[in-house]
């Protein structure tokens, strides 16, 4: 069933498990996410960035909503990294049930102001809101934040931000970053900071940049002709520790991008005569489903629906 982000995340924080929030850009990705969640009796969030909305629009949003409404587990449709009040309103009009307003690149007061506007509008329509305080390293779609400007979330500031905005859940900067290159080897996660913030707050916390970039998928990507550098993602153990201390929503996009591309490349390489889209995108859907299944097990949301 299609529900709000709060319906899924408030129980997750209380139950000390994480809920995967997976980005989608087409039907097969959406099916892999929701069907795998149903198979494992797991709540799940499907998110679309502004780029995905530009790419698939209401067509894609309707596919997500239709599959979500018929699903036998709770599913929310979430706007990822909404960049403005207008973008948030448009997504609400499109039927999104959870909205992120990401004004984290602005100074604190402006972030509060922008976030509070979206909270008031979304709450008027029974929609829950994610906001962000602190900056991730890496590339946030419309923002390039290089390492020296990246700063992690201050716990006391997070308390003030939550009080002043009424945000329902908060994305915090704790060492993760977007993309396939999260640092040399095992990315540094500031667990003390997560635990401090969790001890001062009661709302669900969000970890962006939580793809694991599994070595096996990276190897298959190279073996099937893909080119990728020294890729690294967040370790399963780090995710499990974090979800035990307040992290309830865990954003994953890169792992699905890699998995889908591996699926397509492996078919095209093994069967050069193949040109039936179902024989090309079907296996890609299966590789994504395997990656999603692993993530749901790591997050501990299996059997929670
Ligand atoms: O936090 C994430 C995803 O992080 P990751 O790149 O680790 O999958 N997102 O918000 C998805 C959009 C960013 C571009 O991928
Ligand atoms: Na988000
Ligand atoms: Zn993100």
mmCIF file of C-alpha atoms in Angstrom, residues 30-239:
data_model
loop_
_atom_site.group_PDB
_atom_site.id
_atom_site.type_symbol
_atom_site.label_atom_id
_atom_site.label_comp_id
_atom_site.label_asym_id
_atom_site.label_seq_id
_atom_site.Cartn_x
_atom_site.Cartn_y
_atom_site.Cartn_z
ATOM 1 C CA UNK A 30 10.672 0.091 -9.665
ATOM 2 C CA UNK A 31 9.590 -3.543 -9.999
ATOM 3 C CA UNK A 32 12.883 -4.820 -8.605
ATOM 4 C CA UNK A 33 12.512 -2.545 -5.562
ATOM 5 C CA UNK A 34 8.880 -3.214 -4.699
ATOM 6 C CA UNK A 35 8.680 -6.910 -5.651
ATOM 7 C CA UNK A 36 11.801 -7.687 -3.619
ATOM 8 C CA UNK A 37 10.367 -5.810 -0.633
ATOM 9 C CA UNK A 38 7.146 -7.834 -0.948
ATOM 10 C CA UNK A 39 9.077 -11.107 -1.195
ATOM 11 C CA UNK A 40 10.925 -10.265 2.019
ATOM 12 C CA UNK A 41 7.940 -8.697 3.803
ATOM 13 C CA UNK A 42 9.852 -5.417 4.106
ATOM 14 C CA UNK A 43 8.671 -1.793 4.068
ATOM 15 C CA UNK A 44 10.503 0.224 1.403
ATOM 16 C CA UNK A 45 10.755 3.716 -0.073
ATOM 17 C CA UNK A 46 11.011 4.452 -3.776
ATOM 18 C CA UNK A 47 12.582 7.803 -4.511
ATOM 19 C CA UNK A 48 12.836 10.000 -7.603
ATOM 20 C CA UNK A 49 15.382 12.775 -7.912
ATOM 21 C CA UNK A 50 14.558 15.939 -9.863
ATOM 22 C CA UNK A 51 16.574 14.402 -12.685
ATOM 23 C CA UNK A 52 14.337 11.318 -12.622
ATOM 24 C CA UNK A 53 11.250 13.534 -12.715
ATOM 25 C CA UNK A 54 12.726 15.349 -15.720
ATOM 26 C CA UNK A 55 13.431 11.952 -17.361
ATOM 27 C CA UNK A 56 10.200 10.083 -16.571
ATOM 28 C CA UNK A 57 7.764 12.718 -15.316
ATOM 29 C CA UNK A 58 4.179 11.856 -14.291
ATOM 30 C CA UNK A 59 4.438 8.672 -16.422
ATOM 31 C CA UNK A 60 7.111 7.274 -14.137
ATOM 32 C CA UNK A 61 5.497 8.621 -10.958
ATOM 33 C CA UNK A 62 2.262 6.883 -11.978
ATOM 34 C CA UNK A 63 4.045 3.578 -12.533
ATOM 35 C CA UNK A 64 5.546 3.841 -9.056
ATOM 36 C CA UNK A 65 2.247 4.831 -7.420
ATOM 37 C CA UNK A 66 0.298 2.075 -9.177
ATOM 38 C CA UNK A 67 2.733 -0.679 -8.190
ATOM 39 C CA UNK A 68 2.985 0.778 -4.668
ATOM 40 C CA UNK A 69 -0.794 0.946 -4.196
ATOM 41 C CA UNK A 70 -1.152 -2.713 -5.175
ATOM 42 C CA UNK A 71 1.854 -3.812 -3.106
ATOM 43 C CA UNK A 72 1.295 -5.968 0.000
ATOM 44 C CA UNK A 73 3.907 -4.029 1.988
ATOM 45 C CA UNK A 74 4.060 -0.285 2.875
ATOM 46 C CA UNK A 75 5.712 1.792 0.131
ATOM 47 C CA UNK A 76 6.304 5.571 0.070
ATOM 48 C CA UNK A 77 7.061 7.630 -3.049
ATOM 49 C CA UNK A 78 9.743 10.142 -2.057
ATOM 50 C CA UNK A 79 11.158 13.230 -3.755
ATOM 51 C CA UNK A 80 14.947 12.988 -3.394
ATOM 52 C CA UNK A 81 16.964 16.215 -3.035
ATOM 53 C CA UNK A 82 14.142 18.624 -3.796
ATOM 54 C CA UNK A 83 15.921 21.890 -4.520
ATOM 55 C CA UNK A 84 13.134 24.413 -3.937
ATOM 56 C CA UNK A 85 9.692 25.112 -2.511
ATOM 57 C CA UNK A 86 8.296 25.037 -6.076
ATOM 58 C CA UNK A 87 9.854 21.621 -6.713
ATOM 59 C CA UNK A 88 8.312 20.306 -3.502
ATOM 60 C CA UNK A 89 4.836 21.592 -4.434
ATOM 61 C CA UNK A 90 5.091 20.066 -7.914
ATOM 62 C CA UNK A 91 6.015 16.680 -6.435
ATOM 63 C CA UNK A 92 3.112 16.841 -3.982
ATOM 64 C CA UNK A 93 0.820 17.608 -6.926
ATOM 65 C CA UNK A 94 2.271 14.556 -8.731
ATOM 66 C CA UNK A 95 1.235 12.367 -5.795
ATOM 67 C CA UNK A 96 4.495 11.969 -3.865
ATOM 68 C CA UNK A 97 3.923 10.871 -0.251
ATOM 69 C CA UNK A 98 7.274 12.039 1.122
ATOM 70 C CA UNK A 99 9.277 15.132 0.183
ATOM 71 C CA UNK A 100 12.905 16.116 0.704
ATOM 72 C CA UNK A 101 13.765 19.793 0.649
ATOM 73 C CA UNK A 102 17.559 19.970 0.500
ATOM 74 C CA UNK A 103 18.629 23.496 1.412
ATOM 75 C CA UNK A 104 21.778 22.239 3.174
ATOM 76 C CA UNK A 105 24.086 24.290 0.951
ATOM 77 C CA UNK A 106 22.557 27.501 2.367
ATOM 78 C CA UNK A 107 23.525 29.086 5.687
ATOM 79 C CA UNK A 108 21.638 27.710 8.720
ATOM 80 C CA UNK A 109 18.958 30.445 8.903
ATOM 81 C CA UNK A 110 18.112 30.175 5.194
ATOM 82 C CA UNK A 111 17.999 26.386 5.416
ATOM 83 C CA UNK A 112 15.551 26.746 8.334
ATOM 84 C CA UNK A 113 13.406 29.216 6.414
ATOM 85 C CA UNK A 114 13.229 27.140 3.220
ATOM 86 C CA UNK A 115 12.616 23.915 5.125
ATOM 87 C CA UNK A 116 9.875 25.381 7.294
ATOM 88 C CA UNK A 117 7.965 26.618 4.240
ATOM 89 C CA UNK A 118 7.928 23.131 2.752
ATOM 90 C CA UNK A 119 7.001 21.541 6.093
ATOM 91 C CA UNK A 120 3.974 23.812 6.454
ATOM 92 C CA UNK A 121 2.742 23.101 2.917
ATOM 93 C CA UNK A 122 3.416 19.361 3.055
ATOM 94 C CA UNK A 123 1.869 18.917 6.509
ATOM 95 C CA UNK A 124 -1.252 20.740 5.316
ATOM 96 C CA UNK A 125 -1.592 17.867 2.843
ATOM 97 C CA UNK A 126 -0.602 15.050 5.183
ATOM 98 C CA UNK A 127 2.786 14.554 3.530
ATOM 99 C CA UNK A 128 5.976 14.062 5.587
ATOM 100 C CA UNK A 129 9.242 15.912 5.004
ATOM 101 C CA UNK A 130 12.960 15.159 4.935
ATOM 102 C CA UNK A 131 15.510 17.958 5.180
ATOM 103 C CA UNK A 132 19.308 18.049 5.409
ATOM 104 C CA UNK A 133 21.817 19.707 7.723
ATOM 105 C CA UNK A 134 25.523 19.493 6.995
ATOM 106 C CA UNK A 135 27.144 18.708 3.670
ATOM 107 C CA UNK A 136 28.154 15.402 2.148
ATOM 108 C CA UNK A 137 31.333 15.038 0.157
ATOM 109 C CA UNK A 138 30.901 13.931 -3.407
ATOM 110 C CA UNK A 139 28.458 15.178 -6.021
ATOM 111 C CA UNK A 140 24.894 15.988 -4.930
ATOM 112 C CA UNK A 141 23.392 16.048 -8.453
ATOM 113 C CA UNK A 142 23.032 19.849 -8.686
ATOM 114 C CA UNK A 143 25.855 20.667 -6.277
ATOM 115 C CA UNK A 144 29.535 19.832 -6.441
ATOM 116 C CA UNK A 145 30.792 19.895 -2.885
ATOM 117 C CA UNK A 146 34.500 19.256 -2.783
ATOM 118 C CA UNK A 147 36.094 17.729 0.275
ATOM 119 C CA UNK A 148 37.388 20.960 1.823
ATOM 120 C CA UNK A 149 33.851 22.485 1.975
ATOM 121 C CA UNK A 150 32.217 19.300 3.188
ATOM 122 C CA UNK A 151 31.324 19.587 6.837
ATOM 123 C CA UNK A 152 29.651 17.105 9.101
ATOM 124 C CA UNK A 153 26.447 17.770 11.035
ATOM 125 C CA UNK A 154 26.804 19.460 14.423
ATOM 126 C CA UNK A 155 24.638 17.639 17.025
ATOM 127 C CA UNK A 156 23.509 20.738 18.935
ATOM 128 C CA UNK A 157 22.723 22.516 15.672
ATOM 129 C CA UNK A 158 20.644 19.513 14.597
ATOM 130 C CA UNK A 159 18.483 19.853 17.721
ATOM 131 C CA UNK A 160 17.879 23.542 16.991
ATOM 132 C CA UNK A 161 17.207 22.833 13.311
ATOM 133 C CA UNK A 162 14.581 20.187 14.110
ATOM 134 C CA UNK A 163 12.871 22.456 16.659
ATOM 135 C CA UNK A 164 12.797 25.440 14.280
ATOM 136 C CA UNK A 165 11.632 23.590 11.151
ATOM 137 C CA UNK A 166 9.330 20.782 12.287
ATOM 138 C CA UNK A 167 11.064 18.471 9.808
ATOM 139 C CA UNK A 168 9.849 14.864 10.115
ATOM 140 C CA UNK A 169 13.211 13.245 9.397
ATOM 141 C CA UNK A 170 16.704 14.651 8.979
ATOM 142 C CA UNK A 171 19.543 13.762 6.617
ATOM 143 C CA UNK A 172 22.826 14.155 8.467
ATOM 144 C CA UNK A 173 26.380 14.398 7.123
ATOM 145 C CA UNK A 174 28.388 11.725 8.898
ATOM 146 C CA UNK A 175 31.073 10.778 6.396
ATOM 147 C CA UNK A 176 29.091 9.310 3.528
ATOM 148 C CA UNK A 177 29.072 10.774 0.042
ATOM 149 C CA UNK A 178 27.231 10.124 -3.205
ATOM 150 C CA UNK A 179 28.533 7.980 -6.022
ATOM 151 C CA UNK A 180 30.878 5.032 -6.479
ATOM 152 C CA UNK A 181 34.026 6.587 -5.012
ATOM 153 C CA UNK A 182 33.305 7.133 -1.322
ATOM 154 C CA UNK A 183 36.919 7.173 -0.272
ATOM 155 C CA UNK A 184 39.967 4.945 -0.396
ATOM 156 C CA UNK A 185 38.973 1.469 0.791
ATOM 157 C CA UNK A 186 36.490 1.654 3.662
ATOM 158 C CA UNK A 187 34.876 5.117 3.895
ATOM 159 C CA UNK A 188 35.140 6.760 7.290
ATOM 160 C CA UNK A 189 31.762 6.899 9.126
ATOM 161 C CA UNK A 190 31.596 9.126 12.210
ATOM 162 C CA UNK A 191 29.645 6.747 14.497
ATOM 163 C CA UNK A 192 30.250 8.874 17.590
ATOM 164 C CA UNK A 193 28.586 11.765 15.799
ATOM 165 C CA UNK A 194 25.595 9.623 14.731
ATOM 166 C CA UNK A 195 25.197 8.336 18.280
ATOM 167 C CA UNK A 196 25.441 11.825 19.764
ATOM 168 C CA UNK A 197 22.788 13.174 17.375
ATOM 169 C CA UNK A 198 20.569 10.138 18.024
ATOM 170 C CA UNK A 199 20.861 10.677 21.786
ATOM 171 C CA UNK A 200 19.630 14.278 21.437
ATOM 172 C CA UNK A 201 16.826 13.672 18.901
ATOM 173 C CA UNK A 202 13.844 11.363 18.471
ATOM 174 C CA UNK A 203 12.960 11.753 14.781
ATOM 175 C CA UNK A 204 14.171 9.263 12.136
ATOM 176 C CA UNK A 205 17.637 10.113 10.790
ATOM 177 C CA UNK A 206 18.670 9.646 7.175
ATOM 178 C CA UNK A 207 21.949 8.426 5.701
ATOM 179 C CA UNK A 208 22.611 9.509 2.131
ATOM 180 C CA UNK A 209 25.369 7.975 0.056
ATOM 181 C CA UNK A 210 24.712 4.499 1.453
ATOM 182 C CA UNK A 211 25.461 2.302 -1.547
ATOM 183 C CA UNK A 212 27.844 -0.505 -0.651
ATOM 184 C CA UNK A 213 29.390 -0.666 -4.146
ATOM 185 C CA UNK A 214 29.897 -4.454 -3.711
ATOM 186 C CA UNK A 215 33.235 -5.734 -5.052
ATOM 187 C CA UNK A 216 31.501 -8.587 -6.893
ATOM 188 C CA UNK A 217 29.297 -6.174 -8.829
ATOM 189 C CA UNK A 218 32.285 -3.912 -9.596
ATOM 190 C CA UNK A 219 34.221 -6.941 -10.912
ATOM 191 C CA UNK A 220 31.294 -8.029 -13.108
ATOM 192 C CA UNK A 221 31.003 -4.438 -14.343
ATOM 193 C CA UNK A 222 34.644 -4.536 -15.500
ATOM 194 C CA UNK A 223 34.437 -8.107 -16.852
ATOM 195 C CA UNK A 224 31.478 -7.175 -19.039
ATOM 196 C CA UNK A 225 33.353 -4.237 -20.551
ATOM 197 C CA UNK A 226 32.558 -1.424 -18.118
ATOM 198 C CA UNK A 227 35.204 1.043 -17.011
ATOM 199 C CA UNK A 228 35.277 2.034 -13.356
ATOM 200 C CA UNK A 229 38.073 3.284 -11.121
ATOM 201 C CA UNK A 230 38.946 2.502 -7.519
ATOM 202 C CA UNK A 231 35.316 2.235 -6.355
ATOM 203 C CA UNK A 232 34.308 1.873 -2.700
ATOM 204 C CA UNK A 233 31.048 2.053 -0.774
ATOM 205 C CA UNK A 234 29.838 2.005 2.806
ATOM 206 C CA UNK A 235 30.570 -1.246 4.666
ATOM 207 C CA UNK A 236 27.613 -3.424 5.744
ATOM 208 C CA UNK A 237 28.872 -3.344 9.342
ATOM 209 C CA UNK A 238 28.879 0.457 9.353
ATOM 210 C CA UNK A 239 25.300 0.523 8.103
#
